[in-house]
XYZ file of C-alpha atoms in Angstrom:
576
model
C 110.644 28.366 49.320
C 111.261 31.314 47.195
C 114.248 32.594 49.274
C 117.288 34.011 48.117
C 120.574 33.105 49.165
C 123.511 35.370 49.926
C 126.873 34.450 50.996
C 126.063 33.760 54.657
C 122.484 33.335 54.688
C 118.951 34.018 53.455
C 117.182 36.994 52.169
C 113.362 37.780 50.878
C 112.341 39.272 47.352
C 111.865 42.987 48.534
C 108.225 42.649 46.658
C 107.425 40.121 49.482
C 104.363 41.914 51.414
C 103.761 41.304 55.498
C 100.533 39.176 54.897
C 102.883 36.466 52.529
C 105.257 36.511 54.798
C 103.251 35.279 57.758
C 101.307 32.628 55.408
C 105.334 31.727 54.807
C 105.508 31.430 58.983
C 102.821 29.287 59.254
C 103.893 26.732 56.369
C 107.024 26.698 57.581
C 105.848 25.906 60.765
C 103.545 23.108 59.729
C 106.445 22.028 57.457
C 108.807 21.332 60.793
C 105.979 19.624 62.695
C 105.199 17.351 59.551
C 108.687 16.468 59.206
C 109.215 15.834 63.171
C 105.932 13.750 63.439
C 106.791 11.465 60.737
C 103.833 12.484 58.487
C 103.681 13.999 54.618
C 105.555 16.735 54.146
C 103.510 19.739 53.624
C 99.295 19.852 54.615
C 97.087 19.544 52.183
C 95.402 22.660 53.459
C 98.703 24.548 53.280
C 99.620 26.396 50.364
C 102.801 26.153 48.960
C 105.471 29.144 50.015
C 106.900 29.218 46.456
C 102.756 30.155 45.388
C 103.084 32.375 48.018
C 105.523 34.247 46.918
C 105.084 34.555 43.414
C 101.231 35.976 43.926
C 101.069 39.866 43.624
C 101.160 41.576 46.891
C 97.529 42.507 46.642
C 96.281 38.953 46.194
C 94.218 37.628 48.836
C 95.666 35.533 51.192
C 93.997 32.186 52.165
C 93.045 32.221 55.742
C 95.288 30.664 58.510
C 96.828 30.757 61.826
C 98.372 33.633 62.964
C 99.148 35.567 66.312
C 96.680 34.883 69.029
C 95.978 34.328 72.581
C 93.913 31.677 71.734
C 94.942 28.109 72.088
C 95.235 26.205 68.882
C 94.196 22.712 68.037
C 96.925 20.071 69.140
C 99.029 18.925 66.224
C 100.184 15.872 65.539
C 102.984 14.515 68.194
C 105.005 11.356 68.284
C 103.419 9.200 70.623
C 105.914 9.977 73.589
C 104.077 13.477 73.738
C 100.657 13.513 75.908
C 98.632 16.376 76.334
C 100.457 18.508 79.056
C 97.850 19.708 82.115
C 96.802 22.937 82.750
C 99.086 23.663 85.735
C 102.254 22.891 83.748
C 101.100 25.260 80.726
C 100.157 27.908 83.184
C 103.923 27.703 84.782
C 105.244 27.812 81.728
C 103.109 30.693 80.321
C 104.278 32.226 83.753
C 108.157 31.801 82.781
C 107.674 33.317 79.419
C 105.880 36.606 80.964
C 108.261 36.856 83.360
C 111.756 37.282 81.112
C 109.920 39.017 78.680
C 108.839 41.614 80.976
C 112.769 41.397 82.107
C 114.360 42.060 79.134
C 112.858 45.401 79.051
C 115.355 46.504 82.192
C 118.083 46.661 79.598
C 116.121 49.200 77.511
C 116.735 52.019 80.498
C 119.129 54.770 78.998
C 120.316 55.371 82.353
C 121.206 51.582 83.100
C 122.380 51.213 79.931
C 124.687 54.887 80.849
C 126.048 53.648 83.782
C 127.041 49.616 81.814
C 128.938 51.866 79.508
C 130.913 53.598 82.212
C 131.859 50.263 83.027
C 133.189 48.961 80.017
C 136.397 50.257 78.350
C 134.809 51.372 74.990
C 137.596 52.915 73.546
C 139.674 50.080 74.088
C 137.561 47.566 72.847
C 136.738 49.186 69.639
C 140.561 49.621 69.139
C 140.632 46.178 69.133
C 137.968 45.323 67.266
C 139.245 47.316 63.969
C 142.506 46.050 64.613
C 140.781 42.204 63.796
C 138.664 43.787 61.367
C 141.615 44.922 58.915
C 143.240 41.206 59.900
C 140.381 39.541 59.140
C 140.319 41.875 55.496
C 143.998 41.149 54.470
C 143.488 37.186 55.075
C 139.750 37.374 53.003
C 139.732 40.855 50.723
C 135.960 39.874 50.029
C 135.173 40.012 53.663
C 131.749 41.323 54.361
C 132.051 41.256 58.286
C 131.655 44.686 59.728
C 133.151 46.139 63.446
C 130.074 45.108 65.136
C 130.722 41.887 64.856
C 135.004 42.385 66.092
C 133.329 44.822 68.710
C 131.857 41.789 69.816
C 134.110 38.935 70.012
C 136.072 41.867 72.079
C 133.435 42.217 74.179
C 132.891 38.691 75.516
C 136.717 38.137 75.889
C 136.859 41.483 78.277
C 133.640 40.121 80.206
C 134.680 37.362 81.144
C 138.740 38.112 81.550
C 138.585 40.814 82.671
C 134.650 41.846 84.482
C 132.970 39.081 85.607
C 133.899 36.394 87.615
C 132.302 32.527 88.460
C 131.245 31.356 91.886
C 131.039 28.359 93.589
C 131.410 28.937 96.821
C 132.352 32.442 98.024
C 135.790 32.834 100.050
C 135.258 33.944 103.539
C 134.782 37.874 104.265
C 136.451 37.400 107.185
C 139.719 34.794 106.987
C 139.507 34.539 103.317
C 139.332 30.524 103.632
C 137.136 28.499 101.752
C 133.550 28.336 102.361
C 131.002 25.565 101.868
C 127.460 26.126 100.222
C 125.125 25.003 103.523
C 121.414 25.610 102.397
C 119.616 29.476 102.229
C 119.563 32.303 104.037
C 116.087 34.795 104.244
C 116.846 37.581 101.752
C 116.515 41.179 103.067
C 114.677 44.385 102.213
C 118.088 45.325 100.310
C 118.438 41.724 98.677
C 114.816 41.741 97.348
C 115.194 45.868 96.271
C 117.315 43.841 93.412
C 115.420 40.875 93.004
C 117.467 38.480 95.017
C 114.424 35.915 96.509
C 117.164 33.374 97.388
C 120.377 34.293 99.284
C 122.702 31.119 99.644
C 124.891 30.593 102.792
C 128.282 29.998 102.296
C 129.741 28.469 105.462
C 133.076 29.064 106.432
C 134.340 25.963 108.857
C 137.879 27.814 109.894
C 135.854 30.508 111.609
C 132.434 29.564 111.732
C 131.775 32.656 110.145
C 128.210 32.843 107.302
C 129.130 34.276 104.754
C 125.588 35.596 102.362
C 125.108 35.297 98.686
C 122.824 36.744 97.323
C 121.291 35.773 94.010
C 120.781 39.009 92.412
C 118.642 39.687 89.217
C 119.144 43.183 88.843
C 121.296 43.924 85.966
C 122.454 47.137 87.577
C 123.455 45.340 91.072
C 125.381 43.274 88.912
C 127.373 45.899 87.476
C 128.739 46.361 90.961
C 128.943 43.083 92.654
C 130.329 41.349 89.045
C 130.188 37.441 89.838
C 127.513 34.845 89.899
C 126.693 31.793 88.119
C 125.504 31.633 84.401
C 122.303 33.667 85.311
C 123.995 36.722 86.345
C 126.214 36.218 83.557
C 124.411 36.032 81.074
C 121.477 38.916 82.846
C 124.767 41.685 83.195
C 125.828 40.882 79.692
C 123.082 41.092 77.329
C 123.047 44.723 79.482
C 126.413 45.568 78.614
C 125.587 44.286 74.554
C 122.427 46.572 74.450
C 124.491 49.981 75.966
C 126.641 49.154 73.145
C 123.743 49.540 70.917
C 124.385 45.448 69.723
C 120.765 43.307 68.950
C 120.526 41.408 71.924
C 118.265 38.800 73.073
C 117.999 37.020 76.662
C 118.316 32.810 76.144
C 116.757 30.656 78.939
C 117.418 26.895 78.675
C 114.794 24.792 80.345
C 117.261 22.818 81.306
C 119.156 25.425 83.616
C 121.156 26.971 81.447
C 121.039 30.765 80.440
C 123.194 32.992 77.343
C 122.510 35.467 75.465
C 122.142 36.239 71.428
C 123.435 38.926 69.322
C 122.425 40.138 65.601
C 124.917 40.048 63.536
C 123.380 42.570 60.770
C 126.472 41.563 58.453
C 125.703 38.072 58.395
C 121.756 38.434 58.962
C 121.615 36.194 61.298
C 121.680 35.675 65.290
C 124.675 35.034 67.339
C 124.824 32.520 69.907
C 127.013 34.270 72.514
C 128.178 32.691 76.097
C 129.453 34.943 78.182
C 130.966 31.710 80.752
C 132.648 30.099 78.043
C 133.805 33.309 75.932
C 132.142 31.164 73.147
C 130.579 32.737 69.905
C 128.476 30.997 67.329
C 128.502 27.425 68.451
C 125.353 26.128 69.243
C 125.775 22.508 69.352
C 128.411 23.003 72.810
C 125.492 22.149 74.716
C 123.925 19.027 73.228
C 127.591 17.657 71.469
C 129.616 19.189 73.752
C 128.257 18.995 77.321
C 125.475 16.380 76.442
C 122.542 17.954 77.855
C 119.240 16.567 77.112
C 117.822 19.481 75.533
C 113.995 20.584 75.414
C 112.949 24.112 75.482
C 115.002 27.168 74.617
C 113.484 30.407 74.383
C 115.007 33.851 72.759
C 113.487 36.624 74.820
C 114.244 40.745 73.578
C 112.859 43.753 73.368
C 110.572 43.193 69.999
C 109.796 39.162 70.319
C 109.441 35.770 71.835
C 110.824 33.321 69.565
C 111.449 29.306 70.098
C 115.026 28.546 69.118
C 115.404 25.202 70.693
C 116.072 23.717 66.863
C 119.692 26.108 66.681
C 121.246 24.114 69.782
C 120.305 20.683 68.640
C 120.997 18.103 66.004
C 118.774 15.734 67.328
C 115.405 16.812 66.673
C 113.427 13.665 67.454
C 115.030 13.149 70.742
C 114.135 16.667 72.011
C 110.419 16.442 70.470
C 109.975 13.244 72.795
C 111.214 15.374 76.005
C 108.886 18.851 74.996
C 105.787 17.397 76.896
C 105.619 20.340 79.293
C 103.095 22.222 77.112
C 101.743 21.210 73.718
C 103.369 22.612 70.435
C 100.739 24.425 69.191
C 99.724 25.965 72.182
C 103.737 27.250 72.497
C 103.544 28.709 68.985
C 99.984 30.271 69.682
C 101.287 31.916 72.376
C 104.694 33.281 71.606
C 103.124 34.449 68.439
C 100.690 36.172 70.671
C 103.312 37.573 73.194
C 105.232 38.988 70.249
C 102.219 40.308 69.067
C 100.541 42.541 71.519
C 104.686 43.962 72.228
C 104.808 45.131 67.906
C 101.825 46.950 68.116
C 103.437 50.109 69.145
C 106.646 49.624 65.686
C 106.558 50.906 63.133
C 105.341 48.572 59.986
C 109.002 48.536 58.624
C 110.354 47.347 61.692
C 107.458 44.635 61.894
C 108.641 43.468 58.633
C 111.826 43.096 59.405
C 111.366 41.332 62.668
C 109.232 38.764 60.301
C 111.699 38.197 57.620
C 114.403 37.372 59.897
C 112.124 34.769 62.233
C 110.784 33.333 58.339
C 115.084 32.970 58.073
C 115.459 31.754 61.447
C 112.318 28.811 60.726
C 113.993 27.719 58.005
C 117.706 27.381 59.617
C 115.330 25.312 62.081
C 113.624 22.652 59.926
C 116.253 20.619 58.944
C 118.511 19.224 62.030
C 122.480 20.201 61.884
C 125.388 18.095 61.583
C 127.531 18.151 63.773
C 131.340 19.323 62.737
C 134.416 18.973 64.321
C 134.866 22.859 64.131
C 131.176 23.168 66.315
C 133.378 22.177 69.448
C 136.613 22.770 68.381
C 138.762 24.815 65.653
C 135.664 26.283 63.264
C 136.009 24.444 59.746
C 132.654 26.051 58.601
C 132.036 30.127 58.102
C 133.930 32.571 55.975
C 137.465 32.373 56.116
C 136.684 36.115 57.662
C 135.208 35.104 60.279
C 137.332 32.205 61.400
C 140.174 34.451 61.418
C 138.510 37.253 63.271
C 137.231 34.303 66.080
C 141.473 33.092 66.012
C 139.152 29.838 64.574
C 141.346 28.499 61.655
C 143.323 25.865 63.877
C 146.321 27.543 65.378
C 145.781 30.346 68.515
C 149.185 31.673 67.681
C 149.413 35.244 66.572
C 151.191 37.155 64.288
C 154.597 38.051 64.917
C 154.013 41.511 67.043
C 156.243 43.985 68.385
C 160.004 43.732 68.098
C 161.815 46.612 70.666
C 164.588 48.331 68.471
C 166.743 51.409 69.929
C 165.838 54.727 69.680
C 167.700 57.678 69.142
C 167.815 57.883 72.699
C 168.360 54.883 73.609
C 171.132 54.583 71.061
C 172.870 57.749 72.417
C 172.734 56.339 76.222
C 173.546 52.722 74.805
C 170.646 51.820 77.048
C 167.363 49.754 76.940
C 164.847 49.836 79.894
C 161.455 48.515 80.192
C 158.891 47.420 82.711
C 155.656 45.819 82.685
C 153.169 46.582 85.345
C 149.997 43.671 84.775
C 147.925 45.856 87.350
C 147.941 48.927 85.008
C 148.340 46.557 81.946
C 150.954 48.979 80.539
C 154.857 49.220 79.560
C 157.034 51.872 80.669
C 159.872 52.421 78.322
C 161.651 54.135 80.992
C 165.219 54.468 78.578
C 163.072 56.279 75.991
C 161.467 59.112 77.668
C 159.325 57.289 79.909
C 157.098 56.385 76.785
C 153.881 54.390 77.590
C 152.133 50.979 76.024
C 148.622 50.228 76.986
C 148.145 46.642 76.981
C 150.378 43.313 77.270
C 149.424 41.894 73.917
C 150.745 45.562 72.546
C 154.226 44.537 73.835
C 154.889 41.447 73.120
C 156.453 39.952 70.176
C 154.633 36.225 69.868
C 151.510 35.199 71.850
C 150.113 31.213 72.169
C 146.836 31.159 74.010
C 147.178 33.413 77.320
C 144.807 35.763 78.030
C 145.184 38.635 81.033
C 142.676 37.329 84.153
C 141.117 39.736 86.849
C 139.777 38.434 90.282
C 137.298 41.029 91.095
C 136.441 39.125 94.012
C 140.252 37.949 95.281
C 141.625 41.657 93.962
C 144.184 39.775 91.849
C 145.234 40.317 88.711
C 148.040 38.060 86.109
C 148.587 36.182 83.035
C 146.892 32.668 82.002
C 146.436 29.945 79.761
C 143.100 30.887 77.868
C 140.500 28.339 79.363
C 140.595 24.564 77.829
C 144.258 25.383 76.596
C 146.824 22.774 77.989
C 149.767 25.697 77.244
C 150.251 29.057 77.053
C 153.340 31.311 75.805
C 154.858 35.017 75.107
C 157.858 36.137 74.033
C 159.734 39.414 73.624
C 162.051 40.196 71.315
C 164.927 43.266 71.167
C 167.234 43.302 67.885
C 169.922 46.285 67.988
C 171.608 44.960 64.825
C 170.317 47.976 62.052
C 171.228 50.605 65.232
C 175.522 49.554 64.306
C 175.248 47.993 68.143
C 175.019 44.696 69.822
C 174.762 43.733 73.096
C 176.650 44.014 75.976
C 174.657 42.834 79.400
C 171.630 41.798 79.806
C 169.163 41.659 83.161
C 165.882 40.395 83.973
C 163.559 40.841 86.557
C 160.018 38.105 86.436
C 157.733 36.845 88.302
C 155.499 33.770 88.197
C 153.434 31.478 90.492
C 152.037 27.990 90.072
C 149.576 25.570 91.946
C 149.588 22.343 92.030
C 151.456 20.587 88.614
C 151.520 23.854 87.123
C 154.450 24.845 85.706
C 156.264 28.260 83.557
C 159.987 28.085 82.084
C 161.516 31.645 81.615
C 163.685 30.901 78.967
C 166.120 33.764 77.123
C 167.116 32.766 73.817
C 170.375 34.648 72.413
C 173.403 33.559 70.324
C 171.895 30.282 69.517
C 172.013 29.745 73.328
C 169.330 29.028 75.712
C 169.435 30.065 79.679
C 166.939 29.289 81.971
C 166.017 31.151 85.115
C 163.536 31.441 87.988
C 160.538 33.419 87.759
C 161.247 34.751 91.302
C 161.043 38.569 91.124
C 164.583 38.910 91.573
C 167.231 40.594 88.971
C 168.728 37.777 86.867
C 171.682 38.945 84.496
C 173.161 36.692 81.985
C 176.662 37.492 80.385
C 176.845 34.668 77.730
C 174.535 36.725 75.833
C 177.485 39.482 75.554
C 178.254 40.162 71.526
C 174.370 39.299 70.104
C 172.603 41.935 68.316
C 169.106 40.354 69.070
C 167.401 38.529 72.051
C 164.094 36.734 72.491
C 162.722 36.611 76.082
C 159.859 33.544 76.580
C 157.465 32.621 79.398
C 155.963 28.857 78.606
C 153.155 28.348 80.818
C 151.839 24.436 81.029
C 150.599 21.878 83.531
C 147.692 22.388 86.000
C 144.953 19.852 87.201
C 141.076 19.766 86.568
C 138.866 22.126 84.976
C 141.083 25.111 86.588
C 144.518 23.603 85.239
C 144.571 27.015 83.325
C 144.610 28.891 86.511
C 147.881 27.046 87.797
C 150.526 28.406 85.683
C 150.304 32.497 86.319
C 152.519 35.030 85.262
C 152.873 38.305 87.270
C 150.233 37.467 89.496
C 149.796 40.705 91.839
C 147.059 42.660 93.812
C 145.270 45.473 91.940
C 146.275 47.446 94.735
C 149.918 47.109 93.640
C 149.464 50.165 91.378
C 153.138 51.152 91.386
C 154.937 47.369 91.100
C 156.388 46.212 88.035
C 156.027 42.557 87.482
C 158.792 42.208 84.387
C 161.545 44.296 83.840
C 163.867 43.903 81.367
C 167.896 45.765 81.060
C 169.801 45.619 78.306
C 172.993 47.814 77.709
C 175.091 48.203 74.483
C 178.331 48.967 72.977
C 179.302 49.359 68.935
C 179.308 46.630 66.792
């Protein structure tokens, strides 16, 4: 079609003018339809892209559909598709107005100011260039840039850290469970941030109603930071455009929202669930989850665009179910929504909206395959990018930190530290009191845990990532290159489990192996005396139902339990 490929996707001749590119839309376009309905491949009264292309910019251009409110003429549908009524195209029109308008709240610099002073920038950039030079020793012709690290980082914090799911609320009042009994009117508040439906969430231990609000306000959400998948999805494609990310707004006709991000590395778009902390796998919904798909709709600042072909490798099937509206009237008028909201860019910036839809058409014409990496570990993808998503088949991480006495701590013979999971830092207290943002920054070996934070319970501790049957971490001291070896050892943890859940503390030392209870109280163990290295380990495992994850914790504690440590570990020594 006279593209040219690079090593992740598609590009355009740069002699390609506007007007061929839009003839290359609407071939494209006629191409899918051709191919879905069964009929010849290309229309007669189509010209060919590869002519297209290869005619001199200032040739002129045979006349065809473009961007217009104007209905078009039906095309030719598989029999299962009847001409949809007025009323449903007028909904649906209706729905497409309506997010589009939306997606313009996340353009407001002062939202988009007060998203950033939620998120921990600093942090998360750390991180990101941290994968980035990982991701460049395992592939030294890796093209990915920080962006893209910035944000995998991103969606992990969300939904670890920011966000949480509800069901059903716990009680304001007793803190019991509450059922979901029908709707509440909203108030003057709940409609000032677009919450039409308030749910009530009946408490039966003390009768108590307990009101939750729907709310569609991006900035509400920044403060209340739970909901289902639409306030998921509506806070973080806010928090992805203060970062200054690409982002487009996903609705799912089938009650389902995400969001998108532009990867301008790869030159292409990123599907992105915040719920799942998934990146780039479309198929989760269709293979995965089996939903019958139909209509899904990108929504940002610049364009409408259908994307239901990305999420499904079933084309047929999901043609059959599209009978809400008719396809060309959908194309007419996304084309014409996009339309009327480019007038006021700039004729670069048109272009380059073009070239990447005439990228994202083609990506859509021919139906996927699906993998086992779609739904599982990624098989597909630079070797870059599988390493930077922890995608090529193990979630166990580099050997990290290994403790080693300091000068200090040589001199004193002494080796202190504490953990505190509400702070998510390390106090070396033997070494000058010296501070280490971050649990992953102390540990030595780390197996698919993540750090979780109830915003709504005001609890904080270490999981199982979500979907993982186990979870560990281990520390590790060696004192053999300081001329010392160990004397005592003590050690202070703590852990809870529900249900089958179940964590081993396990100190490995000598060739030996002791077990002890996670029970906040000071264990020492004196068979370790003589050893010039020990390895601390937490195995998390067990649990029941989609929240098995949740029933193996470590260090679980209130985030007002500022000043608690949850591990601490004491280690003395004498010469070797």
């Amino acid at each position: 079609m006279g593209f040219q490929e690079a090593e992740t996707h598609l590009v355009f001749p740069k002699t390609a003018s506007v007007e061929q590119l839009r003839c290359i839309r609407e071939s494209i376009a006629a191409e899918r339809d051709q191919r879905l309905s069964g009929g010849p491949s290309v229309s007669p009264q189509t010209p060919s892209p590869n002519s297209i292309l290869s005619q001199p910019a200032t040739a002129p251009i045979p006349s065809l559909p473009v961007a217009s409110h104007t209905p078009a003429a039906p095309q030719t549908l598989p029999p299962a598709s009847q001409p949809a009524p007025v009323e449903s195209s007028m909904a649906f029109f209706r729905t497409l107005q309506s997010n589009f308008q939306h997606v313009m709240v996340y353009e407001n610099p002062a939202l988009q100011q007060k998203a950033l002073s939620c998120i921990p920038v600093l942090q998360l950039q750390t991180a990101a260039q941290e994968k980035l030079q990982q991701a460049k020793e395992a592939d030294p012709g890796c093209k990915m840039n920080a962006e893209d690290l910035l944000l995998l980082e991103l969606l992990r914090w969300f939904k670890g850290e920011f966000f949480s799911w509800v069901n059903c609320l716990p009680c304001s009042r007793c803190g019991g469970q509450t059922q979901s009994s029908g709707g509440l009117s909203p108030s003057t508040e709940d409609l000032r941030w677009g919450a039409s439906r308030v749910e009530n969430h009946f408490c039966g231990q003390c009768q108590l109603i307990n009101r939750f609000p729907r709310f569609n306000n991006p900035e509400k959400l920044l403060e209340t930071r739970r909901g289902r998948c639409g306030e998921w999805a509506n806070c973080f494609t806010l928090c992805c455009r203060a970062l200054g990310l690409e982002a487009r707004y996903i609705w799912d006709s089938t009650d389902h929202v995400w969001t998108e991000v532009f990867s301008t590395s790869q030159n292409r778009w990123l599907h992105c669930d915040p719920c799942e902390n998934v990146c780039d796998k479309p198929l989760l919904y269709e293979i995965g989850w089996g939903k019958k798909l139909s209509y899904i709709i990108a929504f940002s600042k610049d364009e409408v665009v259908d994307i239901t072909w990305r999420y499904s490798c079933k084309h047929e099937d999901v043609l059959h179910r599209r009978t809400q509206v008719q396809e060309g009237w959908l194309r007419q008028t996304i084309n014409g929504l996009s339309s009327v909201r480019q007038q006021s860019l700039t004729p670069e910036r048109r272009k380059e909206l073009l070239e990447r839809l005439l990228v994202e058409l083609v990506e859509f014409i021919s139906p996927k395959t699906p993998k086992p990496g779609d739904l599982g570990g990624r098989t597909s993808g630079s070797l870059a990018w599988r390493v930077a998503r922890g995608e090529t088949g193990s979630q166990t991480s580099k050997p990290g930190l290994v403790f080693t006495p300091s000068e200090n701590e040589k001199l004193q013979k002494r080796f202190h530290l504490q953990y505190n999971v509400t702070k998510d830092q390390y106090c070396r207290v033997s070494n000058n009191e010296e501070e280490i943002k971050g649990w992953e920054k102390g540990a030595w070996k780390k197996e698919s845990v993540f750090r979780k934070v109830e915003n709504d319970w005001q609890m904080v501790y270490i999981a199982c990532i979500e979907g993982s049957s186990s979870g560990r971490i281990t520390w590790k001291f060696d004192c053999s290159l300081a001329g010392l070896k160990i004397k005592t050892v003590s050690v202070k943890a703590s852990s809870e489990t529900f249900h089958s859940g179940k964590v081993t503390w396990r100190i490995h030392s000598n060739e030996e192996t002791t077990e002890f209870l996670g029970d906040n109280t000071l264990h020492s163990f004196q068979n370790v005396s003589g050893a010039t290295d020990l390895v601390l380990e937490a195995i998390l495992s067990g649990g029941e139902g989609d929240t098995s994850w949740q029933h193996a914790q470590l260090f679980r504690q209130s985030l007002k339990e500022v000043e608690e440590s949850s591990l601490e570990i004491i280690i003395t020594m004498v010469d070797a």
